[in-house]
Structures are given as structure tokens and as C-alpha cells.
mmCIF file of C-alpha atoms in Angstrom:
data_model
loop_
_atom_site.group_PDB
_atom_site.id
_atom_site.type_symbol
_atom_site.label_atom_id
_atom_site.label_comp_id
_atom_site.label_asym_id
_atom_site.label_seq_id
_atom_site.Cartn_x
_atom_site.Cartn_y
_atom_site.Cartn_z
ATOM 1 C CA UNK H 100 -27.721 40.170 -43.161
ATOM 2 C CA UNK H 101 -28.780 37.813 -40.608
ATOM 3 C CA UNK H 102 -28.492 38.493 -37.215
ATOM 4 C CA UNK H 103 -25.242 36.527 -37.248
ATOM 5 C CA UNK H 104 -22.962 38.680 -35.819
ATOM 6 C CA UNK H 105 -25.235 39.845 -32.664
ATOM 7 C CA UNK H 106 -25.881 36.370 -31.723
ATOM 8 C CA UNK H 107 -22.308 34.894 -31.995
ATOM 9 C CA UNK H 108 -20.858 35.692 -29.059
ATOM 10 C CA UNK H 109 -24.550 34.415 -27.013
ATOM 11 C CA UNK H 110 -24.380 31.044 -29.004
ATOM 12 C CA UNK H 111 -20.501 30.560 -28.461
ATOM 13 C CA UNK H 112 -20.988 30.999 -24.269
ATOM 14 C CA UNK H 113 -24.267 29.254 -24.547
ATOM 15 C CA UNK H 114 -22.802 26.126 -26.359
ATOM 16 C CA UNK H 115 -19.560 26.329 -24.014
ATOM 17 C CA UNK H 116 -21.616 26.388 -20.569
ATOM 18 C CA UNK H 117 -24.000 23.340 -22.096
ATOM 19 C CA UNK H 118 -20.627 21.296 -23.289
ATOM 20 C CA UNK H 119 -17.514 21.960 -21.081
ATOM 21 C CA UNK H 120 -14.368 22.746 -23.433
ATOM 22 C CA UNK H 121 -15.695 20.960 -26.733
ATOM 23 C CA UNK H 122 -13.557 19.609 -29.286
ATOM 24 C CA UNK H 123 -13.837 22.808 -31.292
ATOM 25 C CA UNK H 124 -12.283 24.877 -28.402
ATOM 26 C CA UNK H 125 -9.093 22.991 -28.892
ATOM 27 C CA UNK H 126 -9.241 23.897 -32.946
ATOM 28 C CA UNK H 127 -9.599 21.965 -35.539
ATOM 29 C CA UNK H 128 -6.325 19.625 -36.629
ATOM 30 C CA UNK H 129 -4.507 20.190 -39.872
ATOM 31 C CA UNK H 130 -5.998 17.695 -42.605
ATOM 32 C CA UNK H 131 -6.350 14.012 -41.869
ATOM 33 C CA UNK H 132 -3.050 13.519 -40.185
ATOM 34 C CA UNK H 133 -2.739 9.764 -38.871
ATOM 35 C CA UNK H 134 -0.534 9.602 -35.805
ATOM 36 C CA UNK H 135 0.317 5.902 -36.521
ATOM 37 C CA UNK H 136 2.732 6.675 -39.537
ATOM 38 C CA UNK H 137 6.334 7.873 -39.225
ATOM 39 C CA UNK H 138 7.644 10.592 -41.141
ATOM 40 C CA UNK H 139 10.532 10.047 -43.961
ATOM 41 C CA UNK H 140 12.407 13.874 -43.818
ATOM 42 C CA UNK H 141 12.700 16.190 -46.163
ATOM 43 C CA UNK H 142 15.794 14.547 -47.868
ATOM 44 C CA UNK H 143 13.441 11.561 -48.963
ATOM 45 C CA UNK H 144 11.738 13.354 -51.309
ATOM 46 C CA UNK H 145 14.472 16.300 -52.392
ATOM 47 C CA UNK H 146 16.775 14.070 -54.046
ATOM 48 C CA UNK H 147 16.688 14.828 -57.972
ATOM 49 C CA UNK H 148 15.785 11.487 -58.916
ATOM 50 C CA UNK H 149 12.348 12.192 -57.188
ATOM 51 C CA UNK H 150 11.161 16.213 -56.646
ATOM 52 C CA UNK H 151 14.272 17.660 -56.632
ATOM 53 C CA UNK H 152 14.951 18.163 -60.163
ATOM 54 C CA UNK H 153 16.098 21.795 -61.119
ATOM 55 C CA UNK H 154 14.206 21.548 -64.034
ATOM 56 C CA UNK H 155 10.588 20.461 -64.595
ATOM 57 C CA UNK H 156 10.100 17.227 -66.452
ATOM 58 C CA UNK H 157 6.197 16.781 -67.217
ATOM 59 C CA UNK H 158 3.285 16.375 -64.712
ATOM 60 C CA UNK H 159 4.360 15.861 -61.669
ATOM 61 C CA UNK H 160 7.559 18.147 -62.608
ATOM 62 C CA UNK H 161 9.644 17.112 -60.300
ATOM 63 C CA UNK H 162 11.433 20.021 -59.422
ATOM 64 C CA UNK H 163 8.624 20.966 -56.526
ATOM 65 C CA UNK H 164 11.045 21.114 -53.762
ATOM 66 C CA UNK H 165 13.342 23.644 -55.568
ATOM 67 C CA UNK H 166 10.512 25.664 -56.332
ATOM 68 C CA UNK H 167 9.283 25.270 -52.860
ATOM 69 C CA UNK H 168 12.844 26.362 -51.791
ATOM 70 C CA UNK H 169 13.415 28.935 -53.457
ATOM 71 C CA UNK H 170 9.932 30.629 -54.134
ATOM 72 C CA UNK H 171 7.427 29.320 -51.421
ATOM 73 C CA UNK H 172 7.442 31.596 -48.152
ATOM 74 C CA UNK H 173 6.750 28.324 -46.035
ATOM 75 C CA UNK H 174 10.619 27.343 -46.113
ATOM 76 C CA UNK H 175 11.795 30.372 -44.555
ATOM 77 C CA UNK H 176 8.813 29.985 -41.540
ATOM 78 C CA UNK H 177 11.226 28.817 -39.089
ATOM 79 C CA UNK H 178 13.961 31.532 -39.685
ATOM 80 C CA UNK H 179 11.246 34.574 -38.804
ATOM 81 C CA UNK H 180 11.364 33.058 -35.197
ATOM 82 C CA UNK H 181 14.799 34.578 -35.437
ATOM 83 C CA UNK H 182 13.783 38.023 -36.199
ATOM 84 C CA UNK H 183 13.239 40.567 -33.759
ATOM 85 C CA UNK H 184 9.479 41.174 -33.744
ATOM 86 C CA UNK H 185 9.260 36.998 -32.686
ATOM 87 C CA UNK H 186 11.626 37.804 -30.298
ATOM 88 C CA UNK H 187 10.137 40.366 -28.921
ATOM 89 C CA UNK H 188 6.797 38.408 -29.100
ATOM 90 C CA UNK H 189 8.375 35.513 -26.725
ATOM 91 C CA UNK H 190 9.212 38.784 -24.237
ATOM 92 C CA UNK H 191 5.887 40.051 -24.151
ATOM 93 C CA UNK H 192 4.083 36.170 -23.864
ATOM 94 C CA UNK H 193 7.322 35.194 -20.910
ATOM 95 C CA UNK H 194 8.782 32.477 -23.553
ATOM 96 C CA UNK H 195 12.464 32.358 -23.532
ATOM 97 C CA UNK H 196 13.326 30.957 -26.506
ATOM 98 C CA UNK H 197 10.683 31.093 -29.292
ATOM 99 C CA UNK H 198 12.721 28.938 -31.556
ATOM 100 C CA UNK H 199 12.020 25.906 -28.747
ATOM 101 C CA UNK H 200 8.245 26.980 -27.847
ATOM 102 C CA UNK H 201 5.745 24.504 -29.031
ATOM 103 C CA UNK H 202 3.339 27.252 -29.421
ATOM 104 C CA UNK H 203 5.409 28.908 -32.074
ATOM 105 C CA UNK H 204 6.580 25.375 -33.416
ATOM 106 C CA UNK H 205 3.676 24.283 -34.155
ATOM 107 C CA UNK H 206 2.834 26.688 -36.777
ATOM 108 C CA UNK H 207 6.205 27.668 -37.933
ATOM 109 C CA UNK H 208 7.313 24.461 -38.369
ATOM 110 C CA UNK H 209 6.507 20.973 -36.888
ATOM 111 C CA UNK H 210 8.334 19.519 -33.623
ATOM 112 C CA UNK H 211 8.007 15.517 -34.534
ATOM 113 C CA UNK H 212 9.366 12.721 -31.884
ATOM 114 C CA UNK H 213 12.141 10.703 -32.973
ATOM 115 C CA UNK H 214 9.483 7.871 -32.164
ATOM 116 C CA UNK H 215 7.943 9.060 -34.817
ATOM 117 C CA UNK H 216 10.650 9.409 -37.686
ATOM 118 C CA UNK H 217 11.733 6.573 -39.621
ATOM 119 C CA UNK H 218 15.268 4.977 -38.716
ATOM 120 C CA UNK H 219 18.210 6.946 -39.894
ATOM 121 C CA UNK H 220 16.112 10.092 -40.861
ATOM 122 C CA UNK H 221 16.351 13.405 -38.351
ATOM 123 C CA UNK H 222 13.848 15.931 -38.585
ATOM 124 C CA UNK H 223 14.773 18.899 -38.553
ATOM 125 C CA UNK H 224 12.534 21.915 -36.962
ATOM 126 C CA UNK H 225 14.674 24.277 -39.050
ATOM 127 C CA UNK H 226 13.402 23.397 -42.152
ATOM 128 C CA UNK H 227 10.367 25.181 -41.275
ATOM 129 C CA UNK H 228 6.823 23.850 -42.852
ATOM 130 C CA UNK H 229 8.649 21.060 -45.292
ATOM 131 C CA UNK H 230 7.016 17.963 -47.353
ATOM 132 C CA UNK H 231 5.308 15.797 -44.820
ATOM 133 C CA UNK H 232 3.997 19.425 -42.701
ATOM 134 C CA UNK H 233 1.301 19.200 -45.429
ATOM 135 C CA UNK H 234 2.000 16.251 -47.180
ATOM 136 C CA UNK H 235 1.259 14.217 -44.194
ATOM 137 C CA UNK H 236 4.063 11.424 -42.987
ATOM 138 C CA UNK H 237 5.116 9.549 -45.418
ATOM 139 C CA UNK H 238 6.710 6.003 -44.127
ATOM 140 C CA UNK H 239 3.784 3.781 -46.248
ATOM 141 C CA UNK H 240 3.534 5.647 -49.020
ATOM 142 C CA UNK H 241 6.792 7.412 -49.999
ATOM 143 C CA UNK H 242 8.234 4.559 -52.035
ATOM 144 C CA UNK H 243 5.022 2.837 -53.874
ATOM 145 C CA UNK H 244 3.856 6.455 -54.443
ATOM 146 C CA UNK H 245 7.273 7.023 -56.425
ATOM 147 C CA UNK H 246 6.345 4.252 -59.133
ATOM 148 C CA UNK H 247 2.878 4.463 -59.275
ATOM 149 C CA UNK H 248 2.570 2.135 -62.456
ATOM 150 C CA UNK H 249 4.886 -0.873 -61.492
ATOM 151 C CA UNK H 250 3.280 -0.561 -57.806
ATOM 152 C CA UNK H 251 -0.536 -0.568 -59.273
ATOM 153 C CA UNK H 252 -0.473 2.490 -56.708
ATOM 154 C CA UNK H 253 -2.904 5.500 -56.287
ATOM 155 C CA UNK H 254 -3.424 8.178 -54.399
ATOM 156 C CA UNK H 255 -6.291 7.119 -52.515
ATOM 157 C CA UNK H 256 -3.714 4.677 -51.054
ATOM 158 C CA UNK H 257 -1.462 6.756 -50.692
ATOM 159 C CA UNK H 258 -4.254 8.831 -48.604
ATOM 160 C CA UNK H 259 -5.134 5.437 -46.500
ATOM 161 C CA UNK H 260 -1.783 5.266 -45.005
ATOM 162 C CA UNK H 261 -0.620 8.662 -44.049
ATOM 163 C CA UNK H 262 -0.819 11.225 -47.347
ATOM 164 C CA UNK H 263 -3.023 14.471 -46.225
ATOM 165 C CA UNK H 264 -5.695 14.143 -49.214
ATOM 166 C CA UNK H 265 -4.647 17.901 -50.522
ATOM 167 C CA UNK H 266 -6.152 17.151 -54.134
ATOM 168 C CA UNK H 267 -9.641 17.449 -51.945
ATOM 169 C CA UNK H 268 -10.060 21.644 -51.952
ATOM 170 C CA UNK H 269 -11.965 21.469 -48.357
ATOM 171 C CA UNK H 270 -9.226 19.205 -46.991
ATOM 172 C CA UNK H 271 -6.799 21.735 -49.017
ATOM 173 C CA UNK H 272 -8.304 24.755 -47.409
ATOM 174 C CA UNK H 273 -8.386 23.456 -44.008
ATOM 175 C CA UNK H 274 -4.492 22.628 -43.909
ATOM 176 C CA UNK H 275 -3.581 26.233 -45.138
ATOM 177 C CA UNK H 276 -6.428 27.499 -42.362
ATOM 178 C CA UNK H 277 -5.469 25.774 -39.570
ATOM 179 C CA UNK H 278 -2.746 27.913 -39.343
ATOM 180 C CA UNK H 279 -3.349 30.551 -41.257
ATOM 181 C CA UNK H 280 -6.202 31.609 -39.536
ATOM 182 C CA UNK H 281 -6.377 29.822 -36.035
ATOM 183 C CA UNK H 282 -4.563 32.005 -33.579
ATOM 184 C CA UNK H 283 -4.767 32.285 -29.962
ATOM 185 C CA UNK H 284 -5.796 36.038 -28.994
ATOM 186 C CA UNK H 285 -2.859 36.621 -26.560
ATOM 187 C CA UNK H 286 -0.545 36.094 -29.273
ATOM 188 C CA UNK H 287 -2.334 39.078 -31.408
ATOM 189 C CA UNK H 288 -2.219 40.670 -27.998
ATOM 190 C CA UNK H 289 1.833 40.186 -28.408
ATOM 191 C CA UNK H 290 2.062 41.852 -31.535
ATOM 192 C CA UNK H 291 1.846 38.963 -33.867
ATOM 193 C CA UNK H 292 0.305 40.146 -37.296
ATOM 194 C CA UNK H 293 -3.140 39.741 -37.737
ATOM 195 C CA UNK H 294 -4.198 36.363 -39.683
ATOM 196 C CA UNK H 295 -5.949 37.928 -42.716
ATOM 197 C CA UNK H 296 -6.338 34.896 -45.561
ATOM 198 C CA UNK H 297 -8.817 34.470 -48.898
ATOM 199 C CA UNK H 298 -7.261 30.876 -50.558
ATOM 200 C CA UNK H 299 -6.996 32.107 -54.722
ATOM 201 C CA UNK H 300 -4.462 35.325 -53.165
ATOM 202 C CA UNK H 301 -2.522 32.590 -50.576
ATOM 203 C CA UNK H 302 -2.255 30.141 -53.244
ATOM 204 C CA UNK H 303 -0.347 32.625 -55.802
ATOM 205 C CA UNK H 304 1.930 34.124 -53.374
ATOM 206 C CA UNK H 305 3.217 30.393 -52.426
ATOM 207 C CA UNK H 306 5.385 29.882 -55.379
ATOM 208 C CA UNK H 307 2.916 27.328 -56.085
ATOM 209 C CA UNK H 308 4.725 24.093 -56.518
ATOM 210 C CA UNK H 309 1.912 21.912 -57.536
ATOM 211 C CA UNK H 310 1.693 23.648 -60.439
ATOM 212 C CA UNK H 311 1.605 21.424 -63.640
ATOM 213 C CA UNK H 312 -0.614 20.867 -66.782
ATOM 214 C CA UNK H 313 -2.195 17.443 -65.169
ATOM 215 C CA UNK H 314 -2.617 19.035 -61.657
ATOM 216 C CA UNK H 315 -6.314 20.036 -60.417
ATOM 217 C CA UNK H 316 -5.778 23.548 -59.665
ATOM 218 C CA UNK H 317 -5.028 24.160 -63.812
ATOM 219 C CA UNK H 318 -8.352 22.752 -64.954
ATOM 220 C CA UNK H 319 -10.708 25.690 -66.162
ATOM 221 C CA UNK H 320 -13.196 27.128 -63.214
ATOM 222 C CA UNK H 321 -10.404 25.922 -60.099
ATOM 223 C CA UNK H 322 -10.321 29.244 -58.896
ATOM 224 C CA UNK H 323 -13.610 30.243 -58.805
ATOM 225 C CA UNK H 324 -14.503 26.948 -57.113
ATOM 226 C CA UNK H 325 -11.433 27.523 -54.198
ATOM 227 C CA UNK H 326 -12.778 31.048 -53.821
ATOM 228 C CA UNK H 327 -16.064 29.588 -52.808
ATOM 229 C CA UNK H 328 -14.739 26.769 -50.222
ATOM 230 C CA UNK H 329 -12.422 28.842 -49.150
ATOM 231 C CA UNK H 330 -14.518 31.180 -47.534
ATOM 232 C CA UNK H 331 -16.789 28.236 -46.503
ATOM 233 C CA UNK H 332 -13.886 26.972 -44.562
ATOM 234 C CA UNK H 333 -12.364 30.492 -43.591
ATOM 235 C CA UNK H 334 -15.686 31.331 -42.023
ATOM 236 C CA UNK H 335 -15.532 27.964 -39.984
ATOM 237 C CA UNK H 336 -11.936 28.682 -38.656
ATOM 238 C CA UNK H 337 -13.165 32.261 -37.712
ATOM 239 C CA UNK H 338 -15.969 30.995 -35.599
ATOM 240 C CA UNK H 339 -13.376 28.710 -34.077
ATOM 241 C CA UNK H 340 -11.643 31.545 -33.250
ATOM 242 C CA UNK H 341 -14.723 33.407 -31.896
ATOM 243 C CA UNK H 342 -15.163 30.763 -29.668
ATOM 244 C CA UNK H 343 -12.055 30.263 -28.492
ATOM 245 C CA UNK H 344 -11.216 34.092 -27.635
ATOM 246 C CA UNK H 345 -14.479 34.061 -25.689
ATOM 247 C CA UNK H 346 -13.772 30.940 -23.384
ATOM 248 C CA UNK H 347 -10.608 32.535 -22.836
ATOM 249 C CA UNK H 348 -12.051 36.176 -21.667
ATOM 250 C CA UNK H 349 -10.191 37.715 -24.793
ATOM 251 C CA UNK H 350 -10.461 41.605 -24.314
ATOM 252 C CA UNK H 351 -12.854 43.648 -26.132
ATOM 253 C CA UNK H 352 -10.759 44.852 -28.607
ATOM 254 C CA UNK H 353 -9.643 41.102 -29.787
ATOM 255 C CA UNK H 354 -13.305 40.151 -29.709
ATOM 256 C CA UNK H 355 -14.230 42.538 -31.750
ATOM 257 C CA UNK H 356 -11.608 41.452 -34.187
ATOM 258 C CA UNK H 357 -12.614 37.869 -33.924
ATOM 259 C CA UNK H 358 -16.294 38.812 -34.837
ATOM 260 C CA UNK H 359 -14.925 41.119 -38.006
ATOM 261 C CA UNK H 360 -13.033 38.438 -39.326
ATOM 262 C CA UNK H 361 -16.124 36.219 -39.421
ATOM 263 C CA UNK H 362 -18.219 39.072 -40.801
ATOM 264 C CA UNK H 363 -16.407 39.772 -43.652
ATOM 265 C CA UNK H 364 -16.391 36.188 -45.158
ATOM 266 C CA UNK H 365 -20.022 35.533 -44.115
ATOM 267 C CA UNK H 366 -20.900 38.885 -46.120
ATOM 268 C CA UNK H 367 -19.721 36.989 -49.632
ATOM 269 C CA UNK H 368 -20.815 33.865 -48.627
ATOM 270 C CA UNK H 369 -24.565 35.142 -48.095
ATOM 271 C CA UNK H 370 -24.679 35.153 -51.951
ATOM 272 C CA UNK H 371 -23.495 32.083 -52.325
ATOM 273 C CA UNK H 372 -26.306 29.730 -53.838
ATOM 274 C CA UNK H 373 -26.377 26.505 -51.720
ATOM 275 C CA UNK H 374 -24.847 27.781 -48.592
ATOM 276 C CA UNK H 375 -26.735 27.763 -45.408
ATOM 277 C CA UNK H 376 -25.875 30.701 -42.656
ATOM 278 C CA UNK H 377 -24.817 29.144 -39.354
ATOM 279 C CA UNK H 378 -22.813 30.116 -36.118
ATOM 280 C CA UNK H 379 -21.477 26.122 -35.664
ATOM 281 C CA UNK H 380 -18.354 26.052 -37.277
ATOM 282 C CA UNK H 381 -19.171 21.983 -37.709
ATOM 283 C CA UNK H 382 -21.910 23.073 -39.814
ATOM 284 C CA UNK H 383 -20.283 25.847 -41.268
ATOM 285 C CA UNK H 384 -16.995 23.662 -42.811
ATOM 286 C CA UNK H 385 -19.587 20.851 -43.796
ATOM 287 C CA UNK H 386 -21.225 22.688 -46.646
ATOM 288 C CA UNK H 387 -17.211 23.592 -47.840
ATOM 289 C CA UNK H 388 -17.484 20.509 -50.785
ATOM 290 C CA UNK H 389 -20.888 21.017 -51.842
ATOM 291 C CA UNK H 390 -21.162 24.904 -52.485
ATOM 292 C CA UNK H 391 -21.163 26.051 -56.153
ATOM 293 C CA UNK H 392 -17.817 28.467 -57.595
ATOM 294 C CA UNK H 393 -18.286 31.999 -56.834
ATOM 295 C CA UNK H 394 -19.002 33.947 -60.612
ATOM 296 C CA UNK H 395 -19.747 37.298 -62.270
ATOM 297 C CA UNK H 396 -23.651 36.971 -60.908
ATOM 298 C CA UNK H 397 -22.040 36.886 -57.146
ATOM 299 C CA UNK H 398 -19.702 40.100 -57.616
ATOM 300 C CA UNK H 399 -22.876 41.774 -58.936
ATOM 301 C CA UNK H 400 -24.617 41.270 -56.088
ATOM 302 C CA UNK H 401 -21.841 41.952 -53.988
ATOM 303 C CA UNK H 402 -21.538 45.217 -56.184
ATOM 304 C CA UNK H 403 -25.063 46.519 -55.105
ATOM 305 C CA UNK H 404 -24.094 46.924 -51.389
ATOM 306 C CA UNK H 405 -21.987 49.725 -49.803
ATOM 307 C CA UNK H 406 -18.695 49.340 -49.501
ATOM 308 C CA UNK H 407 -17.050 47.375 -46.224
ATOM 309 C CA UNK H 408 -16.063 50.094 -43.872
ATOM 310 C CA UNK H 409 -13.771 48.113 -41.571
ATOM 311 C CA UNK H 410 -10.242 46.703 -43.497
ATOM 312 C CA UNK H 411 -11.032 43.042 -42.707
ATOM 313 C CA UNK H 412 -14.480 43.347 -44.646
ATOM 314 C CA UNK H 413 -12.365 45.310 -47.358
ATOM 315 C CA UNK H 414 -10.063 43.010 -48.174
ATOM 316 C CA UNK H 415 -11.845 39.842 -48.870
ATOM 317 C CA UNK H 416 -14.094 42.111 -51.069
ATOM 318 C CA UNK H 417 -11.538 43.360 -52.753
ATOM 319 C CA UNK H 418 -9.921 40.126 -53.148
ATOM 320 C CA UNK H 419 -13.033 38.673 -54.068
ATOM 321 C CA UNK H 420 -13.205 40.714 -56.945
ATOM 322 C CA UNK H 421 -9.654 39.522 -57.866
ATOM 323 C CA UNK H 422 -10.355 35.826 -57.942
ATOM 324 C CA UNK H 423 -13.753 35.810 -59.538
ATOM 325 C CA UNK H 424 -14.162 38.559 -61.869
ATOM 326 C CA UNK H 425 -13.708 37.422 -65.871
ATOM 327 C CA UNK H 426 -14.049 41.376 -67.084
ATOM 328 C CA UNK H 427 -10.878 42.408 -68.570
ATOM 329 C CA UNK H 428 -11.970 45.989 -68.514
ATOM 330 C CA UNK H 429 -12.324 45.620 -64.780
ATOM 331 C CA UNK H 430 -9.076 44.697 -64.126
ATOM 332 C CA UNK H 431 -7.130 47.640 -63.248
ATOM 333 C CA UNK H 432 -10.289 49.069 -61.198
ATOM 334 C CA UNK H 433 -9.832 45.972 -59.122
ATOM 335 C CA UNK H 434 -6.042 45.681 -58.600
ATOM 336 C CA UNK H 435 -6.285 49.707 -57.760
ATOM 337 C CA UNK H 436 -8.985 48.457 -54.985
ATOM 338 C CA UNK H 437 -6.308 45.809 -53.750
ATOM 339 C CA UNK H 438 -3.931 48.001 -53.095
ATOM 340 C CA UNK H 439 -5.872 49.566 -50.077
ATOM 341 C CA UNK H 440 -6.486 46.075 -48.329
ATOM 342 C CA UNK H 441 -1.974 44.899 -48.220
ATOM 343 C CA UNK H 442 -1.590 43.763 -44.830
ATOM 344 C CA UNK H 443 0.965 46.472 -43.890
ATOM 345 C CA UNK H 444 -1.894 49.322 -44.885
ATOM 346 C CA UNK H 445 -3.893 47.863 -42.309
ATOM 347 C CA UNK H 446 -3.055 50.903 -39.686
ATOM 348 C CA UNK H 447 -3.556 53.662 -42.359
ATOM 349 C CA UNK H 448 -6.881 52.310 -44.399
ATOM 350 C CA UNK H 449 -9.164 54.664 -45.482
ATOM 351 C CA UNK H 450 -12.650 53.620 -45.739
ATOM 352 C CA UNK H 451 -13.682 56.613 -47.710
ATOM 353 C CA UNK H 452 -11.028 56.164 -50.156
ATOM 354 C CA UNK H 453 -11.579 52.453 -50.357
ATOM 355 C CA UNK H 454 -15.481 53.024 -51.284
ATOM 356 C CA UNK H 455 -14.318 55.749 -53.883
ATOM 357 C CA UNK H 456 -12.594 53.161 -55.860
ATOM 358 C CA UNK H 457 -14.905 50.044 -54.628
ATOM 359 C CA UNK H 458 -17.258 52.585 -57.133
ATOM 360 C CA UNK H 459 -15.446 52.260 -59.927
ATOM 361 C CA UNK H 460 -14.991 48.559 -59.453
ATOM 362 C CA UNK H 461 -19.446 48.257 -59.018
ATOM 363 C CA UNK H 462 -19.585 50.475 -62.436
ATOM 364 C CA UNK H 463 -18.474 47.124 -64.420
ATOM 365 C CA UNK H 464 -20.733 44.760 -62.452
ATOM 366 C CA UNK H 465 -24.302 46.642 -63.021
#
């Protein structure tokens, strides 16, 4: 492995000291949001004559926001604020309300102007991370988008005036990143759970609203391929966060963390073909739409090492194996593996029983 790891931390204080606070400090901004559109609320697009159907009617199905209701963790984000481990996160961190705290807000939900919401609409925080949170605000392109044929519409113009382009994977990957990985380290410090993501195990634990026969993510080879930029643009936000815990004198124990989590995507991604090892998460998230899909040939190689003796280096090996493998006999090996890398075994994980079964998985890749 390159000597990524040991030179992270020198290139991250090196780069900082030559650059002042650079514009990757501050994180990366979810997709291509474009502050000069106003957003429509969640009712606009809920109603059953557009995605609120309770039943699916072809491709778009039009029943994504009951889906997304009912199935998708991201509508219940801004009720956990409630909860008593948030709470007692604000305690620790000296924020009095969390529900109010941009901090949490911005994450759990999105805090939007009334500038910037259309007349009559209100936006509600509540409704946690709703339609235009990933959709992108949709004043322009809500209506036209709606009648695409008698409009002559499409979704690149939807894109040009306000819609986050989510049918690109890398733009895809860094919305769900963003927050799913950027964190600052005094909130870990606080006891908020450790950001741990791979895109293929996110994506089916979302209720997965998008799902339909014409949508991109059905076509043959879609997983394989948002493995790969996944971990592309995982290993970007990581280095982001490497960076930013170091600026901000993050203790040892965090930075050590920071450095794992980067570690255990750049192990897969060393066998990518086509990807280029780098500690500039610019460079890094640039290669995310040009890498090839992970395959069988990858896990081999990834077979033929030891197994990851720290859980963060685990579990996107184990999920790896999960997303890419086509071996039906391997199947069970690998969701026994899984089991050892669920966030909540984190405190108990046992790297010798982890590389007893991470054996049995490398049996089917020789």
C-alpha cells in the first residue's frame, strides 16, 4: 500500500499552512445546489396527482413520496433530534435546543429562509430531509418537469434551473456523502455515532423510492458501477474529514479515526483499474465518473490479503463482498461476514473472528 496513510496528516498541515482555510476545510456542498431558486415544499410534489400516489403507476411510479414516507429513514431525521442521545449530544456540545441548532439542522433536515420559499408555501424543518433536500429547489422546474411531453421538457433543464443532477452517480454519491460522511470531530467527541457508509448497502436500506423499471439504478451492472464511485467519492469526503479534524487540533483518538476511515476505502480502491492514489480530495472525487465497476477479478484480489483488523477496514470489505460478488455459493459466507461489521457491533468486533469467516469468504474467490 502506498505510503498514504503516513503522509496524510504531513500533506493536510502542509497544504493548510501554504493556503489559509481552503475551500475544502469548509467541506464540500451537497450536489449542485443553486442559491438563486426558491423551493416549492413538500406538498408540491405529494399530492396524488403527481408522486403521491399509493400505488405505483409505471416509470416514474408515482407513489415515491409514500414510499419515501413510510419506508425511507430520511423522513424520520428530524424526529431523532428528539430522542435522548441528541439531547444529550446538545448537553455535552452547550446547545440548548438541538431541534433549533443549525449544526444539527443542517444535516437532519434543511433550515431554508422564507426569502427563499415560493409564495404561499412554508417549509417546514420537521419534515426532516424531504423532496427538494436532495432534489434541489424546485420553483423553475416543478411544473414543466410534471408534463415533460407537452412542455418539450428534460431533465437537463430541469438540472439548469435548480434540480440536483442525482441520475449522475458521482453527483449521487456526493449528496448522500456530504452528510453521511462529513462530520465535525467534536460532534463524534459528543457521542454522535460514527459515520460508517459504502453507497450499494445505503441505497437498499433507503426504501429506495427511485426504484422503477426505466430508472438507472435497474439497468444490469448499476451496482457494481456505484460500488466503485462510491468509494471514489467516500475516500474524498474522508480526506475532507482528515483535514478538517487536523486544522481543528482533533484529539488523537479522532485522528486516528479520521485516518481509518480513509484507509479502509483506499484499501479496495487500490485494485481498482483506472484509479490514481492521491491525498487531495479534489483529485481524489475527480476520478469518481471515470473509474471502471468493481467485479469478481477485484474481490479476488482483495481475497489474497489478510483480513482488515480494525472494524472500519472490516466493514467496507465485507460489504464489498456484498455488492460485487456474482457467486451464489458465496452468498451465505458473505452475509455471515456482514454480520460482524452492523454498526451497533462496533464496540464488541472481533478481529480474529472476523478473519475466521473473511476465510471462508477468500475460499470462493481463489
Amino acid at each position: 500500500m502506498m505510503n498514504f496513510m503516513r503522509a496524510a496528516a504531513v500533506a493536510v498541515v502542509l497544504a493548510l499552512a501554504a493556503a489559509g482555510v481552503s475551500a475544502l476545510a469548509a467541506g464540500q456542498a451537497p450536489a449542485q445546489e443553486k442559491g438563486a431558486f426558491k423551493y416549492a415544499g413538500i406538498a408540491s410534489c405529494s399530492t396524488k396527482d403527481c408522486h403521491g400516489s399509493e400505488t405505483p403507476k409505471g416509470s416514474p411510479a408515482l407513489n415515491e413520496y409514500p414510499v419515501w414516507k413510510k419506508e425511507d429513514p430520511h423522513s424520520k431525521t428530524f424526529t431523532t433530534l428528539y430522542k435522548g442521545p441528541s439531547k444529550a449530544m446538545g448537553t455535552a456540545m452547550k446547545i440548548a435546543k438541538v431541534t433549533d441548532s443549525p449544526r444539527c439542522i443542517s444535516c437532519h433536515s434543511k433550515a431554508v429562509e422564507p426569502a427563499k420559499v415560493m409564495p404561499n408555501v412554508k417549509w417546514a424543518v420537521s419534515n426532516g430531509v424531504s423532496c427538494e433536500v436532495c432534489h434541489g429547489p424546485g420553483e423553475q422546474w416543478l411544473m414543466p418537469h410534471a408534463t415533460p411531453k407537452e412542455k418539450n421538457w428534460s431533465h437537463e433543464k430541469s438540472v439548469e434551473l435548480g434540480m440536483i443532477d442525482l441520475r449522475s452517480l458521482p453527483a449521487w454519491a456526493a449528496s448522500c456523502a456530504s452528510c453521511h460522511l462529513q462530520i465535525e470531530h467534536d460532534m463524534i467527541t459528543a457521542g454522535h455515532p460514527k459515520l460508517l457508509f459504502e453507497m450499494v448497502d445505503y441505497n437498499a436500506r433507503t426504501g429506495a423510492h427511485w426504484k422503477t423499471e426505466k430508472h438507472p439504478s435497474m439497468a444490469p451492472g448499476f451496482d457494481q458501477k456505484a460500488w466503485a464511485v462510491g468509494q471514489v467519492v467516500s475516500l474524498a469526503e474522508a480526506l475532507r474529514n482528515l483535514e478538517q479534524w487536523t486544522k481543528a487540533s482533533a484529539p488523537p483518538e479522532r485522528l486516528a479515526e479520521a485516518k481509518a476511515q480513509a484507509e479502509s476505502h483506499q484499501r479496495l480502491l487500490k485494485h481498482l483499474a483506472g484509479y490514481t492514489p492521491s491525498d487531495d480530495p479534489k483529485a481524489v472525487e475527480a476520478q469518481a465518473s471515470k473509474v471502471p465497476p468493481g467485479d469478481d477479478a477485484l474481490l479476488a484480489k482483495v481475497a489474497a490479503e489478510d483480513a482488515p483488523k480494525d472494524f472500519m477496514g472490516a466493514r467496507q470489505v465485507a460489504l464489498a463482498f456484498r455488492a460485487l460478488s456474482t457467486k451464489a455459493a458465496a452468498k451465505a459466507d458473505i452475509d455471515k461476514l456482514c454480520e460482524h461489521i452492523v454498526a451497533k457491533n462496533e464496540p464488541k468486533f472481533d478481529a480474529a473472528k472476523f478473519a475466521a469467516d473473511f476465510d471462508k469468504v477468500k475460499a470462493h474467490f481463489k
